[in-house]
């Protein structure tokens, strides 16, 4: 499906609607009315070229365009009627979510600045979507991690049909990038709020579900229902399996028990879904990474997991250093471990010429530190 076809249909119909209004407008006399007509006509003529004047390429979606998307796509032969209706249903659900956090209840489709670029749904003015606050003005998120994705998945690596697994996919930026590069993708996101954006982007990029599947579950050591504790931002929530864990999380997030928002989510082991080799396994679960690995051991045992990108909270805690050693030597049998520090600011960077050192980022090999359990040597980042 061509990414922006639906929105061009919507723009075309919008121009026709405005034209009818202008043609029915009656001016009796006065130059002010003539000027008004000229301004309206010029505005209509410039609509197709608006991306020239809008550097972030945002395409605002409103309720009228949702209706047009449903109607105009009847002529689009690239997707089934069921898939088109599902996309519209997902977008309607998104309006309900966005309205909870944003008075306007509006959405945007942003064309990313990555190579290749891709359209992604983001929340417009939604404070809880911390990832959206970077993607909307910049067209990307976490440039170092973005470059790592391109290094691992680019240069035709996805042409052989390998799988990318995104555990803690949030609103889907890295999953979408993997799909845009041509890889098969399995995204796991238990938090219903960012998952709606994830599902909408997946429906837009892969309407036939041939490459990209979204699972509304968390990955853990056993199959059961658990509490998911929400943070102020969508990127900070995590699974809680017991009351002690919940108390610790409340302290971590600075919340009072009565103010903590919870969801009941399904917890599964990774092998319940994944039955093949994995080119890249990304894990970002806000301190729950040890349980994710526990629930993924059979996948590591039965299949090749070539690369792991993982966030390790409190990385210098002895138990976390033991975990990293266990993951490297006993679970994944990896030969190299790298630590990296990303860039989180609102200055737009050219990803084609991005230089880590010049932009305050770095990547450092820490294989020897992890493999030889050099706990006296402190690690300065939580990303590996």
Coordinates of C-alpha atoms in Angstrom, one line a residue:
X1 CA 0.0 0.0 0.0
X2 CA 1.5 3.4 -0.9
X3 CA 1.8 5.1 2.4
X4 CA 0.2 8.5 1.7
X5 CA -2.5 7.4 -0.9
X6 CA -5.3 7.7 1.6
X7 CA -4.4 11.2 2.6
X8 CA -4.2 12.4 -1.0
X9 CA -7.7 11.2 -1.5
X10 CA -8.8 13.1 1.6
X11 CA -7.0 16.3 0.4
X12 CA -8.6 16.0 -3.0
X13 CA -12.1 15.7 -1.5
X14 CA -11.4 18.5 0.9
X15 CA -10.4 20.8 -2.1
X16 CA -13.7 19.9 -3.8
X17 CA -15.7 20.7 -0.7
X18 CA -14.0 24.1 -0.4
X19 CA -14.6 24.8 -4.1
X20 CA -18.3 24.3 -3.7
X21 CA -18.3 26.7 -0.8
X22 CA -16.5 29.3 -2.8
X23 CA -18.8 28.9 -5.8
X24 CA -21.9 29.4 -3.7
X25 CA -20.4 32.5 -2.0
X26 CA -22.0 35.6 -3.3
X27 CA -20.2 39.0 -3.2
X28 CA -22.3 42.0 -4.0
X29 CA -19.6 44.7 -3.9
X30 CA -16.4 45.8 -2.3
X31 CA -12.8 45.0 -2.9
X32 CA -12.4 43.2 0.5
X33 CA -14.6 40.3 -0.7
X34 CA -12.6 40.0 -3.9
X35 CA -9.4 39.8 -1.9
X36 CA -10.9 37.1 0.3
X37 CA -11.8 35.0 -2.8
X38 CA -8.2 35.4 -4.1
X39 CA -6.8 34.2 -0.8
X40 CA -9.0 31.2 -0.7
X41 CA -8.2 30.2 -4.3
X42 CA -4.4 30.6 -3.7
X43 CA -4.7 28.5 -0.5
X44 CA -6.5 25.7 -2.4
X45 CA -3.9 25.7 -5.1
X46 CA -1.0 25.5 -2.6
X47 CA -2.4 22.5 -0.7
X48 CA -0.7 19.9 -2.9
X49 CA 2.6 21.6 -2.2
X50 CA 2.3 22.1 1.5
X51 CA 5.1 19.6 2.3
X52 CA 7.5 22.2 0.8
X53 CA 6.6 24.7 3.5
X54 CA 6.2 22.2 6.4
X55 CA 9.6 20.8 7.4
X56 CA 8.3 18.1 9.7
X57 CA 5.8 16.8 7.0
X58 CA 3.0 16.4 9.5
X59 CA -0.4 15.4 8.1
X60 CA -3.2 16.2 10.6
X61 CA -6.1 13.7 10.7
X62 CA -9.5 14.7 11.8
X63 CA -12.9 13.0 12.0
X64 CA -14.0 14.1 8.5
X65 CA -10.8 12.6 7.0
X66 CA -11.5 9.4 8.8
X67 CA -14.8 9.2 7.1
X68 CA -13.2 10.0 3.7
X69 CA -10.5 7.4 4.3
X70 CA -13.2 4.8 4.8
X71 CA -15.1 5.9 1.6
X72 CA -12.2 6.8 -0.7
X73 CA -10.2 3.7 -0.1
X74 CA -13.0 1.6 -1.7
X75 CA -11.1 2.1 -4.9
X76 CA -7.7 1.0 -3.4
X77 CA -7.2 -2.6 -4.6
X78 CA -4.0 -3.1 -2.5
X79 CA -5.8 -4.1 0.7
X80 CA -9.0 -6.0 1.5
X81 CA -12.1 -4.3 2.7
X82 CA -11.7 -5.9 6.1
X83 CA -8.2 -4.4 6.5
X84 CA -9.4 -0.9 5.4
X85 CA -12.2 -1.0 7.9
X86 CA -9.8 -2.3 10.6
X87 CA -7.5 0.7 10.0
X88 CA -10.4 3.1 10.3
X89 CA -11.6 1.4 13.5
X90 CA -8.1 1.7 14.9
X91 CA -8.0 5.4 14.1
X92 CA -11.3 6.0 15.7
X93 CA -10.0 4.2 18.9
X94 CA -7.0 6.5 18.7
X95 CA -9.2 9.6 18.9
X96 CA -10.8 8.3 22.1
X97 CA -7.3 7.8 23.6
X98 CA -5.9 11.1 22.4
X99 CA -8.9 13.0 23.8
X100 CA -8.1 11.7 27.2
X101 CA -4.7 13.4 27.2
X102 CA -5.1 16.1 24.6
X103 CA -8.1 18.5 24.5
X104 CA -8.0 18.7 20.8
X105 CA -8.0 14.9 20.4
X106 CA -6.0 15.2 17.2
X107 CA -3.4 13.0 15.6
X108 CA -0.5 13.4 13.2
X109 CA 1.2 11.2 10.7
X110 CA 4.9 12.1 10.6
X111 CA 7.2 11.2 7.8
X112 CA 10.4 10.3 9.5
X113 CA 13.9 11.5 8.6
X114 CA 15.4 8.0 8.6
X115 CA 16.7 6.1 5.6
X116 CA 14.5 4.7 4.4
X117 CA 11.8 7.0 5.8
X118 CA 8.3 5.8 6.8
X119 CA 5.0 7.3 8.0
X120 CA 4.2 6.9 11.7
X121 CA 1.2 7.8 13.8
X122 CA 2.0 10.1 16.7
X123 CA 0.0 11.9 19.3
X124 CA -0.4 15.6 18.7
X125 CA 0.3 17.6 21.9
X126 CA 0.0 14.5 24.1
X127 CA 2.3 14.9 27.1
X128 CA 2.2 11.3 28.0
X129 CA 3.8 10.1 24.8
X130 CA 7.4 11.0 25.5
X131 CA 8.6 9.4 22.3
X132 CA 6.2 11.5 20.3
X133 CA 7.7 14.7 21.7
X134 CA 10.9 13.8 19.8
X135 CA 9.5 12.3 16.6
X136 CA 7.1 15.1 15.8
X137 CA 9.7 17.9 15.6
X138 CA 12.7 15.9 14.6
X139 CA 11.4 13.0 12.5
X140 CA 13.4 10.4 14.6
X141 CA 14.0 9.2 18.1
X142 CA 17.2 8.1 19.8
X143 CA 19.7 8.6 16.9
X144 CA 22.4 6.2 18.2
X145 CA 19.9 3.4 18.5
X146 CA 18.4 4.3 15.2
X147 CA 21.9 4.0 13.6
X148 CA 22.4 0.6 15.3
X149 CA 19.2 -0.7 13.8
X150 CA 20.3 0.5 10.4
X151 CA 23.7 -1.1 10.8
X152 CA 22.3 -4.5 11.8
X153 CA 19.2 -4.6 9.5
X154 CA 20.4 -2.5 6.6
X155 CA 22.4 -3.4 3.4
X156 CA 19.9 -6.1 2.4
X157 CA 20.0 -8.0 5.7
X158 CA 16.2 -8.1 5.8
X159 CA 16.0 -9.5 2.2
X160 CA 16.4 -13.0 3.6
X161 CA 13.3 -12.7 5.7
X162 CA 14.8 -12.6 9.2
X163 CA 12.7 -11.8 12.3
X164 CA 13.1 -8.7 14.5
X165 CA 11.4 -9.0 17.9
X166 CA 10.6 -5.8 19.8
X167 CA 9.7 -6.4 23.5
X168 CA 8.4 -3.2 24.9
X169 CA 7.6 -1.7 21.5
X170 CA 5.8 1.4 22.9
X171 CA 4.2 3.4 20.1
X172 CA 6.2 1.5 17.5
X173 CA 9.1 3.7 16.2
X174 CA 11.7 0.9 16.1
X175 CA 9.3 -1.7 15.0
X176 CA 8.2 0.5 12.1
X177 CA 11.8 1.2 11.1
X178 CA 12.5 -2.6 11.0
X179 CA 9.4 -3.1 8.9
X180 CA 10.5 -0.2 6.6
X181 CA 13.9 -2.0 6.1
X182 CA 12.0 -5.1 5.0
X183 CA 12.3 -7.4 8.0
X184 CA 9.5 -9.5 9.6
X185 CA 8.6 -7.9 12.9
X186 CA 6.9 -9.2 16.1
X187 CA 6.0 -6.3 18.4
X188 CA 5.0 -6.9 22.1
X189 CA 3.4 -4.0 24.0
X190 CA 1.0 -4.6 26.9
X191 CA 0.2 -0.9 27.6
X192 CA -3.0 -0.2 25.7
X193 CA -2.4 3.6 25.2
X194 CA 0.8 3.5 23.1
X195 CA -0.2 0.2 21.5
X196 CA -3.0 1.9 19.6
X197 CA -0.5 4.1 17.8
X198 CA 1.6 1.0 17.2
X199 CA -1.3 -0.9 15.7
X200 CA -2.3 2.1 13.5
X201 CA 1.2 2.4 12.1
X202 CA 1.4 -1.4 11.5
X203 CA -2.0 -1.3 9.7
X204 CA -0.7 1.6 7.6
X205 CA 2.6 0.0 6.6
X206 CA 1.6 -3.6 6.5
X207 CA -2.2 -3.8 5.9
X208 CA -2.2 -7.5 5.0
X209 CA -0.2 -8.5 8.1
X210 CA 2.3 -10.3 5.9
X211 CA 5.4 -9.0 7.8
X212 CA 4.4 -7.2 11.0
X213 CA 2.4 -8.6 13.8
X214 CA 1.5 -6.8 17.0
X215 CA 0.9 -8.7 20.3
X216 CA -0.9 -7.1 23.2
X217 CA 1.1 -9.0 25.8
X218 CA 4.1 -8.7 28.0
X219 CA 7.0 -11.3 27.9
X220 CA 7.9 -12.9 31.2
X221 CA 8.9 -16.1 32.9
X222 CA 5.5 -17.8 32.9
X223 CA 2.0 -17.5 31.4
X224 CA -0.5 -15.6 33.6
X225 CA -2.3 -12.4 34.1
X226 CA -0.4 -9.6 35.8
X227 CA -0.7 -5.9 36.7
X228 CA 0.9 -3.4 34.5
X229 CA 1.7 -0.1 36.3
X230 CA 1.4 3.1 34.3
X231 CA 3.9 5.9 34.6
X232 CA 3.3 9.6 33.9
X233 CA 4.9 9.0 30.4
X234 CA 4.0 6.0 28.3
X235 CA 7.7 4.9 28.2
X236 CA 8.0 4.5 32.0
X237 CA 5.4 1.9 32.9
X238 CA 6.3 -1.8 33.6
X239 CA 4.9 -5.1 34.7
X240 CA 4.4 -5.9 38.3
X241 CA 4.1 -9.5 39.5
X242 CA 3.7 -9.1 43.2
X243 CA 2.9 -6.5 45.9
X244 CA 6.5 -6.0 46.9
X245 CA 7.4 -5.3 43.3
X246 CA 4.5 -2.8 43.1
X247 CA 5.6 -1.0 46.3
X248 CA 9.1 -0.6 44.9
X249 CA 7.8 0.7 41.6
X250 CA 5.6 3.2 43.4
X251 CA 8.7 4.5 45.1
X252 CA 10.6 4.5 41.9
X253 CA 8.0 6.5 40.1
X254 CA 7.3 8.8 43.0
X255 CA 3.6 7.8 43.1
X256 CA 1.1 7.3 45.9
X257 CA -0.6 3.9 45.9
X258 CA -4.1 5.4 45.4
X259 CA -2.9 7.4 42.4
X260 CA -1.2 4.5 40.6
X261 CA -3.0 3.6 37.4
X262 CA -3.0 -0.1 36.5
X263 CA -4.0 -2.4 33.7
X264 CA -4.5 -6.2 33.8
X265 CA -2.4 -7.6 31.0
X266 CA -1.4 -11.1 29.7
X267 CA 2.1 -12.4 30.4
X268 CA 3.5 -15.1 28.1
X269 CA 6.8 -16.7 27.4
X270 CA 8.5 -15.7 24.1
X271 CA 8.4 -19.2 22.7
X272 CA 4.6 -19.2 22.7
X273 CA 4.9 -16.9 19.7
X274 CA 8.4 -17.1 18.3
X275 CA 9.4 -20.3 16.6
X276 CA 12.4 -19.2 14.5
X277 CA 15.8 -17.5 14.5
X278 CA 15.9 -13.9 15.5
X279 CA 18.2 -11.4 13.8
X280 CA 17.6 -8.7 16.4
X281 CA 15.9 -8.9 19.8
X282 CA 15.2 -5.5 21.4
X283 CA 14.2 -5.4 25.1
X284 CA 13.1 -2.1 26.7
X285 CA 10.9 -3.0 29.7
X286 CA 11.9 -0.5 32.4
X287 CA 13.7 -2.9 34.8
X288 CA 11.8 -6.1 33.9
X289 CA 14.5 -7.3 31.5
X290 CA 15.6 -10.2 33.7
X291 CA 12.1 -11.7 33.7
X292 CA 12.0 -11.2 29.9
X293 CA 15.2 -13.3 29.5
X294 CA 13.9 -15.9 31.8
X295 CA 10.8 -16.3 29.6
X296 CA 13.0 -16.4 26.5
X297 CA 15.5 -19.1 27.4
X298 CA 13.9 -21.8 25.2
X299 CA 14.1 -19.4 22.2
X300 CA 17.8 -18.9 22.9
X301 CA 18.3 -22.7 23.3
X302 CA 16.4 -23.8 20.2
X303 CA 17.1 -20.9 17.8
X304 CA 19.9 -18.5 16.9
X305 CA 19.5 -15.0 18.4
X306 CA 22.1 -13.0 16.6
X307 CA 21.9 -9.6 18.3
X308 CA 20.3 -8.3 21.5
X309 CA 19.7 -4.6 22.3
X310 CA 18.7 -4.3 25.9
X311 CA 18.2 -1.6 28.5
X312 CA 19.5 -2.6 31.9
X313 CA 18.4 -0.4 34.8
X314 CA 20.8 0.1 37.8
X315 CA 23.5 -1.5 35.7
X316 CA 26.2 -1.3 38.4
X317 CA 24.1 -3.3 40.9
X318 CA 25.9 -6.6 41.5
X319 CA 22.8 -8.6 40.7
X320 CA 22.4 -6.7 37.4
X321 CA 26.1 -7.4 36.6
X322 CA 25.5 -11.1 37.3
X323 CA 22.5 -10.9 35.0
X324 CA 24.6 -9.4 32.2
X325 CA 27.2 -12.0 32.6
X326 CA 24.5 -14.7 32.6
X327 CA 23.0 -13.3 29.4
X328 CA 26.3 -13.0 27.6
X329 CA 28.0 -16.3 28.6
X330 CA 25.3 -18.7 29.5
X331 CA 22.1 -17.7 27.7
X332 CA 23.1 -16.1 24.4
X333 CA 26.8 -17.1 24.2
X334 CA 27.6 -13.7 22.7
X335 CA 31.2 -12.8 21.7
X336 CA 31.0 -9.0 22.1
X337 CA 29.2 -6.6 24.4
X338 CA 29.0 -2.8 23.6
X339 CA 27.7 0.0 25.8
X340 CA 26.3 3.1 24.2
X341 CA 25.0 6.5 25.3
X342 CA 22.3 8.1 23.1
X343 CA 21.3 11.7 22.4
X344 CA 18.0 13.1 23.7
X345 CA 17.7 16.7 22.7
X346 CA 15.6 18.7 20.3
X347 CA 18.3 19.9 17.9
X348 CA 17.6 18.2 14.6
X349 CA 20.6 16.1 13.4
X350 CA 21.3 14.9 9.9
X351 CA 21.3 11.1 10.4
X352 CA 23.2 10.6 7.1
X353 CA 26.3 12.4 8.6
X354 CA 25.6 11.7 12.3
X355 CA 28.8 11.6 14.4
X356 CA 28.6 10.2 17.9
X357 CA 31.5 12.1 19.5
X358 CA 30.5 15.5 18.0
X359 CA 27.0 15.1 19.4
X360 CA 27.8 13.9 22.9
X361 CA 27.1 10.3 22.3
X362 CA 29.5 7.3 22.5
X363 CA 29.8 3.6 22.0
X364 CA 32.3 1.5 23.9
X365 CA 33.2 -2.2 24.0
X366 CA 32.8 -3.7 27.5
X367 CA 33.2 -7.4 26.6
X368 CA 36.1 -7.8 28.9
X369 CA 34.4 -6.0 31.8
X370 CA 31.3 -8.2 31.6
X371 CA 33.0 -11.5 30.7
X372 CA 35.5 -11.2 33.6
X373 CA 33.1 -9.8 36.1
X374 CA 35.1 -6.7 36.7
X375 CA 32.5 -5.2 39.1
X376 CA 35.0 -2.5 40.3
X377 CA 34.9 -0.9 36.8
X378 CA 31.7 1.1 36.6
X379 CA 29.4 1.1 33.6
X380 CA 28.2 4.6 32.6
X381 CA 25.2 3.7 30.6
X382 CA 22.1 1.5 30.8
X383 CA 22.0 0.7 27.1
X384 CA 23.8 -2.4 25.6

